[in-house]
Short mmCIF file of C-alpha atoms and ligand atoms in Angstrom, two decimals:
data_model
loop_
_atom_site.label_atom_id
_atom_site.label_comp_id
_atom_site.label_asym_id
_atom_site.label_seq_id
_atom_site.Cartn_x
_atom_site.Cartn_y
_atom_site.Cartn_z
CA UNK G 1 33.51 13.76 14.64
CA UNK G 2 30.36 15.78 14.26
CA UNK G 3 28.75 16.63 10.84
CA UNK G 4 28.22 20.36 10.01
CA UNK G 5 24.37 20.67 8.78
CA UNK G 6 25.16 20.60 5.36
CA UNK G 7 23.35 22.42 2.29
CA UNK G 8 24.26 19.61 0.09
CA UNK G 9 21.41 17.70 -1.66
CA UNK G 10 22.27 13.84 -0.61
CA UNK G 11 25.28 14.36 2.31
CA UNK G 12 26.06 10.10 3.14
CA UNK G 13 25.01 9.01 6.12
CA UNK G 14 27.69 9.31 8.78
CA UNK G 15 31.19 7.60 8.34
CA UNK G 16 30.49 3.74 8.59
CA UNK G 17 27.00 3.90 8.35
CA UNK G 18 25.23 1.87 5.78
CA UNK G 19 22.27 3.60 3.68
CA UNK G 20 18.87 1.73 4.51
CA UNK G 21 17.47 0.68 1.74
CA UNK G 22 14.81 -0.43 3.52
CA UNK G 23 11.13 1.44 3.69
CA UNK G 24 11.08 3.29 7.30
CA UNK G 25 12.72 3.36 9.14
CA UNK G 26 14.82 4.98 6.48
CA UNK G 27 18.08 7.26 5.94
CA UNK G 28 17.12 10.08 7.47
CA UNK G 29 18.76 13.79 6.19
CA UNK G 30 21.43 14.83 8.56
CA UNK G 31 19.06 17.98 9.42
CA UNK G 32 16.76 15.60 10.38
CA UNK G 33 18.29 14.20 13.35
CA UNK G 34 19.95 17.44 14.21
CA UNK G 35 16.72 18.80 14.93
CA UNK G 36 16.07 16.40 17.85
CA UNK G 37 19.17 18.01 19.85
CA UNK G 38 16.73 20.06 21.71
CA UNK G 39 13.85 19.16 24.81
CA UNK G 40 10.30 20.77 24.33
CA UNK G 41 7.63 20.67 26.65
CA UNK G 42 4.76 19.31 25.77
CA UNK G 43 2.28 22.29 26.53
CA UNK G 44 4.13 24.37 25.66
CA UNK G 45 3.33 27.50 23.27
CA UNK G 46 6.12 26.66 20.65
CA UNK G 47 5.60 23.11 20.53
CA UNK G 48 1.64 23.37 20.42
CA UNK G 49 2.46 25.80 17.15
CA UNK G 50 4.38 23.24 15.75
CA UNK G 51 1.80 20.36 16.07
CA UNK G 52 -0.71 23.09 14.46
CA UNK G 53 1.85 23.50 11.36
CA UNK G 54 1.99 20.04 11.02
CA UNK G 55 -1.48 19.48 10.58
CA UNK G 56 -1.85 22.55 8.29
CA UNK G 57 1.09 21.05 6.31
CA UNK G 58 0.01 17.25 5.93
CA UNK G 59 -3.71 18.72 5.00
CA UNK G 60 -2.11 21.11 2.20
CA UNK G 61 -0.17 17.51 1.14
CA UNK G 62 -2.96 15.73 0.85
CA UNK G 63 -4.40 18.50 -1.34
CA UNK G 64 -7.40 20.08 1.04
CA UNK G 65 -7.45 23.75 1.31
CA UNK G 66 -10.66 24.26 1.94
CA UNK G 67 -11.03 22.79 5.92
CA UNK G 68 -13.49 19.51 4.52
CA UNK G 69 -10.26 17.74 5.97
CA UNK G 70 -8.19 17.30 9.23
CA UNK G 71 -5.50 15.59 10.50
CA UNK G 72 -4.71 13.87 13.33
CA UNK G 73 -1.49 12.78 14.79
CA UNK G 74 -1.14 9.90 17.42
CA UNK G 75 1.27 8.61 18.63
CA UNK G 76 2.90 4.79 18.07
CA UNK G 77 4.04 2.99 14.92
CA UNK G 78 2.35 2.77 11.57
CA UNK G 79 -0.06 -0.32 12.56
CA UNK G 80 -1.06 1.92 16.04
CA UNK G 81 -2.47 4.09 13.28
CA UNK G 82 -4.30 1.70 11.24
CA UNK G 83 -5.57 0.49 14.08
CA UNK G 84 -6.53 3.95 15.53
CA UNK G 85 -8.52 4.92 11.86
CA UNK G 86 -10.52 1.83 11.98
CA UNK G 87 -11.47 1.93 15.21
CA UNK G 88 -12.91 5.04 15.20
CA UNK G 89 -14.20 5.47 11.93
CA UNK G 90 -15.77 2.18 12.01
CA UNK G 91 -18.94 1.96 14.04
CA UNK G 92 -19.19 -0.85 16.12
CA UNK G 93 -22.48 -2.19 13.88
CA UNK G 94 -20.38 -1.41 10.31
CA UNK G 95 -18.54 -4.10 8.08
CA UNK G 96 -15.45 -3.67 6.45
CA UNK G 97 -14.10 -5.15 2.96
CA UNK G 98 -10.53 -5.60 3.36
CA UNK G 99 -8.79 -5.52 0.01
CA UNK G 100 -5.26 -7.70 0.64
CA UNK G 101 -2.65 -8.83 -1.13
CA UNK G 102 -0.21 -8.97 1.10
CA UNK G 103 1.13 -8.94 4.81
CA UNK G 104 -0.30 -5.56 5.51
CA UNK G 105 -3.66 -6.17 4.10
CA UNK G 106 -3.80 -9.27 5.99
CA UNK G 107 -2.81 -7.06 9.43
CA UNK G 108 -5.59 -5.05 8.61
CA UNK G 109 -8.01 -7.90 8.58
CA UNK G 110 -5.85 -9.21 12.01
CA UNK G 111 -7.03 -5.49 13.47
CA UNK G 112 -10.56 -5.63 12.55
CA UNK G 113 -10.92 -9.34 14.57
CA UNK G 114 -8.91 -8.50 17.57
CA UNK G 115 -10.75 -5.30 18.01
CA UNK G 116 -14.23 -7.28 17.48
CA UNK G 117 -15.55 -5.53 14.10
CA UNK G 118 -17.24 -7.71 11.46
CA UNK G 119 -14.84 -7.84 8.15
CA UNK G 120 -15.02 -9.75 4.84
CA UNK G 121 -11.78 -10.66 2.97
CA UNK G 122 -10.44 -10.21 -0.53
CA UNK G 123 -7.38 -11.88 0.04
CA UNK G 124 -5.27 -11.83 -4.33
CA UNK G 125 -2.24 -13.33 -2.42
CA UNK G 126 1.25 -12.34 -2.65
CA UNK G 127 0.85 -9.31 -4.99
CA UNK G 128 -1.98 -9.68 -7.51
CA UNK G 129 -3.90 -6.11 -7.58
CA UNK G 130 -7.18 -5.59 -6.42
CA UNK G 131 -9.29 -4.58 -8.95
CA UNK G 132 -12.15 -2.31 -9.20
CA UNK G 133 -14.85 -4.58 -10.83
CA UNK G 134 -14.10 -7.09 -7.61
CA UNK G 135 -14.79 -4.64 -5.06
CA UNK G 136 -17.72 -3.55 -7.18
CA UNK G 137 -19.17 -7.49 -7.53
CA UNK G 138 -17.96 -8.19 -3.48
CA UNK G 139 -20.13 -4.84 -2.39
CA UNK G 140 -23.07 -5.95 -4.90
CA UNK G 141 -23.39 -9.27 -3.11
CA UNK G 142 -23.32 -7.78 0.62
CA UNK G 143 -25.22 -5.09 1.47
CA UNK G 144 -24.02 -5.22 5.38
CA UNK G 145 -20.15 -3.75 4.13
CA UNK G 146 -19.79 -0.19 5.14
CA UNK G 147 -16.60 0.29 4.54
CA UNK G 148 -13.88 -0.50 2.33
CA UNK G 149 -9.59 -0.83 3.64
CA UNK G 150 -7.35 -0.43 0.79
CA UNK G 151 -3.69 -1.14 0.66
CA UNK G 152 -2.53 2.15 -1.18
CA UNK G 153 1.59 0.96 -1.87
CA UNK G 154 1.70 -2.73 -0.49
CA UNK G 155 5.07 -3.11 0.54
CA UNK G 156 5.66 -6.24 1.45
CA UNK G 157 5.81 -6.70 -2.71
CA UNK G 158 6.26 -3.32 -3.68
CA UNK G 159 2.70 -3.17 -5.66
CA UNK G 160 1.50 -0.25 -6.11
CA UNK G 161 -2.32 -0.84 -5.72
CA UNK G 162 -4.99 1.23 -8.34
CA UNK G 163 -6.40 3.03 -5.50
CA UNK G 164 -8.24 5.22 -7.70
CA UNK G 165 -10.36 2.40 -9.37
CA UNK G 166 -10.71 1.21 -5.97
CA UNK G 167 -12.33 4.56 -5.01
CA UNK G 168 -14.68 4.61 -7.98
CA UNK G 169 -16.17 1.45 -7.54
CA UNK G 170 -16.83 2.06 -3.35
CA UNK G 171 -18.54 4.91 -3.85
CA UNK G 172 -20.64 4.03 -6.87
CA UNK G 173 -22.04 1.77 -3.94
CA UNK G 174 -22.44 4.62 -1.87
CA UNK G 175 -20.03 2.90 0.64
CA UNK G 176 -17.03 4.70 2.37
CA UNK G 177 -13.33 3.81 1.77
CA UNK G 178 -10.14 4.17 4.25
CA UNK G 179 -6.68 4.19 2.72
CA UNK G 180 -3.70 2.53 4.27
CA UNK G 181 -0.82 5.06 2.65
CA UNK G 182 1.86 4.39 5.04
CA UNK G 183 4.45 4.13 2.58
CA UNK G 184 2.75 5.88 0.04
CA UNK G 185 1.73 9.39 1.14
CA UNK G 186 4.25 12.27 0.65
CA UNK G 187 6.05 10.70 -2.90
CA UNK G 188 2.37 9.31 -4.37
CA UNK G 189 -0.61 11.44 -4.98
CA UNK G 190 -3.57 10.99 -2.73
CA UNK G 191 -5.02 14.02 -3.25
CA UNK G 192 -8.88 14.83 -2.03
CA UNK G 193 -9.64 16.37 -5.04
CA UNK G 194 -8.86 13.36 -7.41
CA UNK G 195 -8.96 10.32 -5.28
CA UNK G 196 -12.14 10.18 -2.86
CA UNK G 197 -11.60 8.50 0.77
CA UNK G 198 -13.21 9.26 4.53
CA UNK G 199 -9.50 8.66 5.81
CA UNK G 200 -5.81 8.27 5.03
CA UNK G 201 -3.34 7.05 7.60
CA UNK G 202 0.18 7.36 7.57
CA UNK G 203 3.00 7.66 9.61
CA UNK G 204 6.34 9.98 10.06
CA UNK G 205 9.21 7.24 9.50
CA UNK G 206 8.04 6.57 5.52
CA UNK G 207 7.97 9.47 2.36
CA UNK G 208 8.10 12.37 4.51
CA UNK G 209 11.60 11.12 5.87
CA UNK G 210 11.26 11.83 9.43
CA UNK G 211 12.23 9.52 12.21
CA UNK G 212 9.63 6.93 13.80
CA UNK G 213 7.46 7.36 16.65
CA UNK G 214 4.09 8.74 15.28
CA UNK G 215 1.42 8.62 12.73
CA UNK G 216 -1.74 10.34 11.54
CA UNK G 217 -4.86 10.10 10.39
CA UNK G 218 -6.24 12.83 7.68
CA UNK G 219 -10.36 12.46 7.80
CA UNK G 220 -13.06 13.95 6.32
CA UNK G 221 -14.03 16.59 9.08
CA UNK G 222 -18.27 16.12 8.55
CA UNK G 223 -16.93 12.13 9.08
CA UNK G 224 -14.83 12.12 12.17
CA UNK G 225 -17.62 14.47 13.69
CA UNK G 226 -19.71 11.54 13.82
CA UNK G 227 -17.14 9.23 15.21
CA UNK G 228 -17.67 9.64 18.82
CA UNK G 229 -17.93 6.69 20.98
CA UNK G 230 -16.72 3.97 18.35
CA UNK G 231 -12.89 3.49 19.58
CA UNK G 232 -12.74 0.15 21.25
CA UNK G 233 -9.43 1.73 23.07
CA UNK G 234 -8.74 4.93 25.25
CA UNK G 235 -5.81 5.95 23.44
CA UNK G 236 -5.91 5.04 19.92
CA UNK G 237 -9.76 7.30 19.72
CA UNK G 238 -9.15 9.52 17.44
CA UNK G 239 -12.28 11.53 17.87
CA UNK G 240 -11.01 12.00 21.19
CA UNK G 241 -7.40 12.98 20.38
CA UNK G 242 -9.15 15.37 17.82
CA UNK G 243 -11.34 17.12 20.10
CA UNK G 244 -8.52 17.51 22.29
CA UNK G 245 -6.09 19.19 20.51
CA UNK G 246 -8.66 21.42 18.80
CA UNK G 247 -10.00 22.17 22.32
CA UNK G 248 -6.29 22.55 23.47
CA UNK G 249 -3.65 22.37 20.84
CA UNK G 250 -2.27 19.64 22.45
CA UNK G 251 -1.81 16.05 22.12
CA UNK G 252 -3.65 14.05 24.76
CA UNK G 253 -0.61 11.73 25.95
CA UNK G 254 2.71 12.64 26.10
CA UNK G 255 3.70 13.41 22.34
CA UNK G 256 7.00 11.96 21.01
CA UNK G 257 8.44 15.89 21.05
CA UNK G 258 11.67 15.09 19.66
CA UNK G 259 10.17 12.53 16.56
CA UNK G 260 7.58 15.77 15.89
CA UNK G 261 10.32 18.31 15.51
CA UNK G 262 12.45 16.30 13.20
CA UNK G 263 9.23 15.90 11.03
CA UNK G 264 9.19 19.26 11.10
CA UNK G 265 12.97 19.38 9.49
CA UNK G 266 11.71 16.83 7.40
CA UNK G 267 8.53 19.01 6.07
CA UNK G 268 10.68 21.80 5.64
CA UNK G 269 12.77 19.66 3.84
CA UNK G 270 10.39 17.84 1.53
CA UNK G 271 8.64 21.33 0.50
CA UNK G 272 12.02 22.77 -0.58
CA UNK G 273 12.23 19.54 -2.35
CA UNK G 274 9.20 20.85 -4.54
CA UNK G 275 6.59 18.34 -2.52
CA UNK G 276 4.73 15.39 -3.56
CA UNK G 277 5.60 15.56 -7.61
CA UNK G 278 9.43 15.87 -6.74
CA UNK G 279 9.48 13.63 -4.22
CA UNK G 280 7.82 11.06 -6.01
CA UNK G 281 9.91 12.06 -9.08
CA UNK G 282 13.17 11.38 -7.22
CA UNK G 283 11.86 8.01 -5.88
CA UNK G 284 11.04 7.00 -9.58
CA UNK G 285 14.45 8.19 -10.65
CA UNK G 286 15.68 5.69 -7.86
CA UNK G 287 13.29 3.04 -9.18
CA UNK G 288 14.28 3.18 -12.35
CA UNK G 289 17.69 3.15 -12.16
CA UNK G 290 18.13 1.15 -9.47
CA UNK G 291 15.69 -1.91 -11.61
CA UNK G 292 17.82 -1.46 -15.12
CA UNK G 293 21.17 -1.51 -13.58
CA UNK G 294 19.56 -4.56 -11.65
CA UNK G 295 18.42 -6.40 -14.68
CA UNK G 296 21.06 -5.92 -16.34
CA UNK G 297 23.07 -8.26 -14.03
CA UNK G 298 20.40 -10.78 -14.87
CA UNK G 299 18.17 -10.15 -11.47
CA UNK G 300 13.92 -10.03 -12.85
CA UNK G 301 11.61 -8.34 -10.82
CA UNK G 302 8.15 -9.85 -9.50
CA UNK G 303 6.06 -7.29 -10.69
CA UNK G 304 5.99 -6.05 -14.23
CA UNK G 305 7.12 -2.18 -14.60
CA UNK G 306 3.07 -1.23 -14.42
CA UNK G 307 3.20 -2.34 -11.16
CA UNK G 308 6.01 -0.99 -9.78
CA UNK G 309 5.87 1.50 -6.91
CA UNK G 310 8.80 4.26 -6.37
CA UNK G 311 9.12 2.84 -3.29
CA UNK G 312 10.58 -0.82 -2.58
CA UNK G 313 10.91 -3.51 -5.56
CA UNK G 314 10.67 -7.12 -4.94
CA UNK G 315 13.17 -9.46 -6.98
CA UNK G 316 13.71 -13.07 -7.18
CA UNK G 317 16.32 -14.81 -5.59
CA UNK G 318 18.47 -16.34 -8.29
CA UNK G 319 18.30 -19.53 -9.40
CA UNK G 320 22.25 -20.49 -9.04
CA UNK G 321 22.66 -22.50 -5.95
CA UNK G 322 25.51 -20.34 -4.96
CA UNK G 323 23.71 -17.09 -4.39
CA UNK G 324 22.59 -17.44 -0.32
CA UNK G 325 20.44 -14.32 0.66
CA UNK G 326 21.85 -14.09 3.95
CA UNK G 327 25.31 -14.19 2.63
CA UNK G 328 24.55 -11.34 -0.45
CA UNK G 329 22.73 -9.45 2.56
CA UNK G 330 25.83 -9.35 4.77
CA UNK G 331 28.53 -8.48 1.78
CA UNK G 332 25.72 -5.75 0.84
CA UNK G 333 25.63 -4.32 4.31
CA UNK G 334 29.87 -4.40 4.23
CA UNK G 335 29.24 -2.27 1.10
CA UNK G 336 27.35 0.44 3.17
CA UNK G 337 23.89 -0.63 2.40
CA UNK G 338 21.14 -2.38 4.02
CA UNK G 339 18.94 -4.16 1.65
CA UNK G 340 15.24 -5.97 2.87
CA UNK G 341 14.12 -9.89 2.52
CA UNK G 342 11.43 -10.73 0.71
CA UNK G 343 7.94 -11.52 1.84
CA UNK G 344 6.45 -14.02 -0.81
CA UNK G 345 5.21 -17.22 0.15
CA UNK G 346 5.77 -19.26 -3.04
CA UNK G 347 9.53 -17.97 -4.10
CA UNK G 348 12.43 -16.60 -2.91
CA UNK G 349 12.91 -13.02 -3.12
CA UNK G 350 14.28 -10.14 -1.82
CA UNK G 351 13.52 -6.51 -1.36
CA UNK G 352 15.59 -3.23 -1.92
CA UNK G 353 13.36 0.19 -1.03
CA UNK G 354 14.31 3.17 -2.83
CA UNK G 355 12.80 6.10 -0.44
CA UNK G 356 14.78 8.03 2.15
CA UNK G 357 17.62 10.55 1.60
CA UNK G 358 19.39 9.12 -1.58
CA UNK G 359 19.77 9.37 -5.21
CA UNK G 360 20.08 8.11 -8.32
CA UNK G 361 23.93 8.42 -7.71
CA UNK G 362 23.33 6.04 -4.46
CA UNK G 363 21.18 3.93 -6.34
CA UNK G 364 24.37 3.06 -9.27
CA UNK G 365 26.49 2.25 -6.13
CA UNK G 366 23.86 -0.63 -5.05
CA UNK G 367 23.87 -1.73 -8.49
CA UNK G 368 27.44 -1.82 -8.36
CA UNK G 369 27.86 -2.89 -5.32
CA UNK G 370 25.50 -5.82 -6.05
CA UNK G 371 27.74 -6.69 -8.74
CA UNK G 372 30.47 -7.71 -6.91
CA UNK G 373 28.93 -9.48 -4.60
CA UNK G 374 27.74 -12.04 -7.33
CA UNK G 375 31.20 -12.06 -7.90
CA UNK G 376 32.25 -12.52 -4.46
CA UNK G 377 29.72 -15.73 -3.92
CA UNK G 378 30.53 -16.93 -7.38
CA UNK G 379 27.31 -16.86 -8.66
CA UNK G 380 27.87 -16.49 -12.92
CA UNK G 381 23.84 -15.61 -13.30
CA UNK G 382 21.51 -14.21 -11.41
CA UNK G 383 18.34 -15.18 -13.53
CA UNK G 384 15.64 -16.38 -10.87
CA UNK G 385 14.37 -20.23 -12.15
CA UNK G 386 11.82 -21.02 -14.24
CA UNK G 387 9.19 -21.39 -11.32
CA UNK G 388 9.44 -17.86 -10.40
CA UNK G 389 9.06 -16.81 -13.86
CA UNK G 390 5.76 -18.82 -13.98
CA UNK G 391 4.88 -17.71 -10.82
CA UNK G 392 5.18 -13.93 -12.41
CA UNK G 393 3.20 -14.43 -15.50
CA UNK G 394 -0.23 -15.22 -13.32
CA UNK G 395 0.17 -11.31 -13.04
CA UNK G 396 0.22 -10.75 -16.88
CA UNK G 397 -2.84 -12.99 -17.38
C1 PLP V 1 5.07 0.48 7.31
C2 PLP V 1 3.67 0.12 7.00
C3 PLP V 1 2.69 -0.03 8.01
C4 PLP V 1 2.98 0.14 9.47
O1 PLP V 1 3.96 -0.69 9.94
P1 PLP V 1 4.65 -0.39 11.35
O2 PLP V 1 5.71 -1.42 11.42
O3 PLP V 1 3.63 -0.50 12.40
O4 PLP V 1 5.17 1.03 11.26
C5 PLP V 1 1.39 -0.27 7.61
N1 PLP V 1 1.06 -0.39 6.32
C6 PLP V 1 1.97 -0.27 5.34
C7 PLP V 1 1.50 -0.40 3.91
C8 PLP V 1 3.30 -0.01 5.63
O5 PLP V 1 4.21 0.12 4.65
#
């Protein structure tokens, strides 16, 4: 019953197991988990090389070859990250604008009050971008902000937020901006030289393809150097994790060893790939196949196509009072694939995430696949009703 590591581009996931179509954790390349057959210890010489590689590697991603940028893995889930990054590149006395528009802007506000640090809100609601003359006009009015969060692919729609703007108008206020990439980084460019930014976070389980169980920070080096002292928490410092593995080449708690040598599958993986432009030219391909075959069985997305990430799209329930979400969900999941609910507040919706180890082949099966499943609930249209629609054209405005 065992699959042979297989050259092939897109091998299925194991017999009977559904494709996730779902934005990390995500269907991982059969190498991938293969590569977690083996124990490491921790101090060991091999596995300290490997956490070296994989900070040479994500640096070289994110377009640095010059050492004005590090990176930082820690271990935990994406949030631990987040968390981690604005803790320590925060100082205690600085104020953050936190650009939201949507659940994980809003958890990034949630961070900032548990861990006591003074925060102002844009809050554009379900999905509307962020713009750059806001942040521009919000940093005008309050010379205390320090820093600026932004949302880089905000998932819980699928928006795809104009980080770059974002960039432009922080720093023409001489303030500092973090990026939440999560599930951006990898098929998006963030690259140094085009996009300015202190620090990045993002985490193994998203773009990269690599199982879950750590993230990491990528800082500007002359930045983090200052960072001493301003974690709130022992173990999600990053300064201190830093200085630790530069000092030692190790991780300063016990490192998820088999997570980091999948990733390292997974790097190999995505650089045979071609990197970031194929990566994110695959995920498009998804994306746009995926969305026409979609529409043309009458399903509208929220966002309008400028909008769109190559990552997850958001589309509105339809309006027939036979389709039931969790009923499509379960006949999609018989079908072999795992689709996502929506996160709006004001319609019904649903998600399907186009990043992992599939194609545009994969992606005509979901269409297809979603096909009969209107058939199989009866539902003769799924065009969303008119108050999504209205909903939608707030964004065209
Ligand atoms: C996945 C994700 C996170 C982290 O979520 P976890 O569940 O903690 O891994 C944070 N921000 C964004 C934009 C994400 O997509």
């Amino acid at each position: 019953m065992s699959d042979a590591p297989s050259d092939a581009p897109f091998p299925a996931p194991k017999m009977g197991e559904p494709y996730l179509l779902t934005p990390g954790p995500l269907t991982t390349d059969i190498r991938v988990k293969e590569a977690m057959l083996r124990d490491w210890g921790s101090w060991d010489s091999e596995f300290r090389a490997m956490t070296k590689s994989l900070c040479d590697q994500l640096v070289a991603l994110a377009g640095d070859s010059t050492g004005e940028f590090v990176c930082v893995p820690m271990q935990g889930s994406g949030s631990y990250l987040v968390e981690a990054m604005l803790g320590t590149l925060v100082p205690r006395d600085g104020k953050v604008l936190v650009l939201a528009n949507g659940a994980y802007g809003l958890r990034a506000a949630e961070t900032l009050r548990v861990m006591g640090r003074t925060y102002t809100l844009i809050d554009k609601g379900d999905y509307m971008p962020p713009r750059g003359d806001e942040v521009a006009a919000a940093l005008a009015a309050d010379p205390a902000i320090s820093h600026v969060i932004a949302i880089h692919c905000e998932t819980s729609s699928g928006i795809l937020n104009p980080v770059a703007e974002i960039a432009e108008a922080t720093y023409a206020a001489g303030r500092k901006l973090l990026i939440d990439s999560m599930s951006a980084f990898g098929a998006v460019d963030l690259d140094v030289r085009r996009i300015r930014y202190e620090a990045m976070v993002s985490s193994a389980n998203k773009c990269i393809e690599g199982v879950p169980g750590f993230g990491f920070v990528i800082a500007r080096k002359s930045e983090l150097e200052g960072c001493k002292g301003n974690s709130h928490s022992l173990a999600l410092d990053v300064y201190s994790q830093w200085v630790n593995m530069v000092k030692s080449g190790q991780w300063r708690y016990t490192p998820p060893t088999h997570v980091v040598a999948a990733f390292m599958e997974a790097l190999r993986i995505h650089a045979a790939e071609g990197g970031v432009p194929a990566r994110g030219a695959r995920y498009t391909k998804n994306r746009d196949v995926m969305v026409a075959g979609m529409r043309s069985l009458g399903f509208e997305t929220l966002l309008a196509d400028r909008w769109l990430s190559p990552i997850i799209v958001t589309f509105f329930c339809p309006a027939d009072p036979k389709f039931v979400f969790t009923t499509f969900y379960d006949l999609m999941k018989a079908k072999g694939f795992i689709i996502y609910p929506g996160k709006l507040t004001v319609v019904e919706s649903f998600r399907i995430g186009v990043i992992g180890r599939m194609d545009e082949h994969v992606m005509r099966r979901v269409v297809a696949a979603a096909k009969e499943c209107l058939e199989e609930m009866g539902v003769a249209s799924a065009a969303p009703p008119a108050a999504a629609l209205a909903e939608r054209a707030k964004l065209a405005a």
